[in-house]
């Protein structure tokens, strides 16, 4: 302990030192980090105490700072160990597309998680949303949006105010926002959590393409500032791809071209390559619509074919069957042969 003005102060632990450095680096108050996650008193305890708090609180606070909890397992309480392992298994099942197992594990998690804990509830709602997005026959978009909105509201009551200065977001919160923007045309009507007698339309704020586009651009700028950890590459890529899809659907080719160039810079250090396949395919379709090469040349067909080839090669390596079929269909429509894509079939 240290003594200041006659008062004994607890030494900050590793988390506390990291949070202090983060506040100094970005010139922000600590309330920006813990707002919606925990109280100021709880945050102070996280900064100074060992193994005395719900580990999910620590994980979420670190996520607000764009960090993962790798290496903080020493703060894991014995009673948290089982739930921590269950969360890891649920995430792994989602990554491996074992959705039946994931659904079963989520039910078990709900049975064992602390009561009245909004962070554990948010974890469950988020993964239930991911399950709903993978409907066997069709996606129940209203259900997906409802789960996303409920989850986001637990820690972000002003979720639409992304452009607000010093308004930090966890990758999960960003993904929830992305989901709401993706399905923004759905007619979602829900009771207001603060006034249940009142009905609200939470997607209306992004109904217009211009407002959705503005929110996505704000996200890319936000992550360039606050997400400098390579481990956050996936969510960065998801935001860029969502923005490119919106611009393509809106027919804003000039803005899409600019976006592709910026995304290529952002993806330069990406660990995953799946999103590169979609990026190259979007670029191919843009060249095909513009009927002009990236450098203004007339040989646009060759460049379009090359982008299709690069997208196809990535999809083939990653065994992305649906995407392979889409590229083949587009290539045929453009008059490219399968041999142009390096496909030789008996």
Coordinates of N, CA and C in Angstrom, one line a residue, residues 14 19 71 74 118 126 214 228 234 243 249 265 267 277-278 297 307 313-314 318-319 345:
X14 N -2.2 -5.5 -12.1 CA -1.8 -5.4 -13.5 C -2.9 -4.7 -14.3
X19 N -5.3 0.0 -17.1 CA -6.4 1.0 -17.2 C -5.9 2.4 -17.0
X71 N -3.8 -13.9 -20.3 CA -2.8 -13.6 -19.3 C -3.3 -13.0 -18.0
X74 N -4.9 -15.2 -13.7 CA -4.6 -15.2 -12.2 C -5.6 -14.5 -11.4
X118 N -26.2 -8.8 -15.6 CA -26.5 -8.3 -17.0 C -25.4 -8.8 -18.0
X126 N -26.3 -12.7 -26.8 CA -25.5 -12.5 -28.0 C -25.3 -13.8 -28.8
X214 N -23.0 6.4 -42.4 CA -22.3 7.3 -41.4 C -21.9 6.6 -40.2
X228 N -6.0 -1.2 -31.6 CA -4.7 -1.3 -32.2 C -4.1 -2.7 -31.9
X234 N -10.6 -9.4 -36.5 CA -11.8 -10.0 -37.1 C -13.0 -8.9 -37.1
X243 N -19.8 -2.3 -44.4 CA -19.8 -1.0 -45.1 C -19.7 -1.2 -46.6
X249 N -24.9 -2.2 -52.4 CA -26.4 -2.3 -52.5 C -27.0 -0.9 -52.8
X265 N -5.9 -1.5 -47.1 CA -4.9 -1.1 -46.1 C -5.2 -1.6 -44.7
X267 N -6.8 -4.4 -44.0 CA -6.6 -5.9 -44.0 C -5.2 -6.3 -44.2
X277 N -11.6 -12.9 -49.4 CA -12.3 -13.5 -50.5 C -13.5 -12.6 -50.9
X278 N -14.3 -12.1 -49.9 CA -15.4 -11.3 -50.2 C -14.9 -9.9 -50.7
X297 N -7.9 2.0 -67.0 CA -7.6 1.4 -68.3 C -8.9 0.7 -68.8
X307 N -9.6 -10.5 -60.2 CA -10.2 -10.4 -58.9 C -11.1 -11.6 -58.6
X313 N -9.7 -18.5 -55.3 CA -8.5 -19.2 -54.7 C -8.7 -19.2 -53.2
X314 N -9.0 -18.1 -52.6 CA -9.2 -18.0 -51.2 C -10.3 -18.9 -50.7
X318 N -10.2 -22.2 -48.2 CA -11.0 -22.2 -47.0 C -12.2 -23.1 -47.0
X319 N -12.4 -23.7 -48.2 CA -13.6 -24.6 -48.4 C -14.9 -23.9 -48.2
X345 N -12.3 -29.4 -64.8 CA -13.2 -30.5 -64.3 C -13.2 -31.6 -65.4

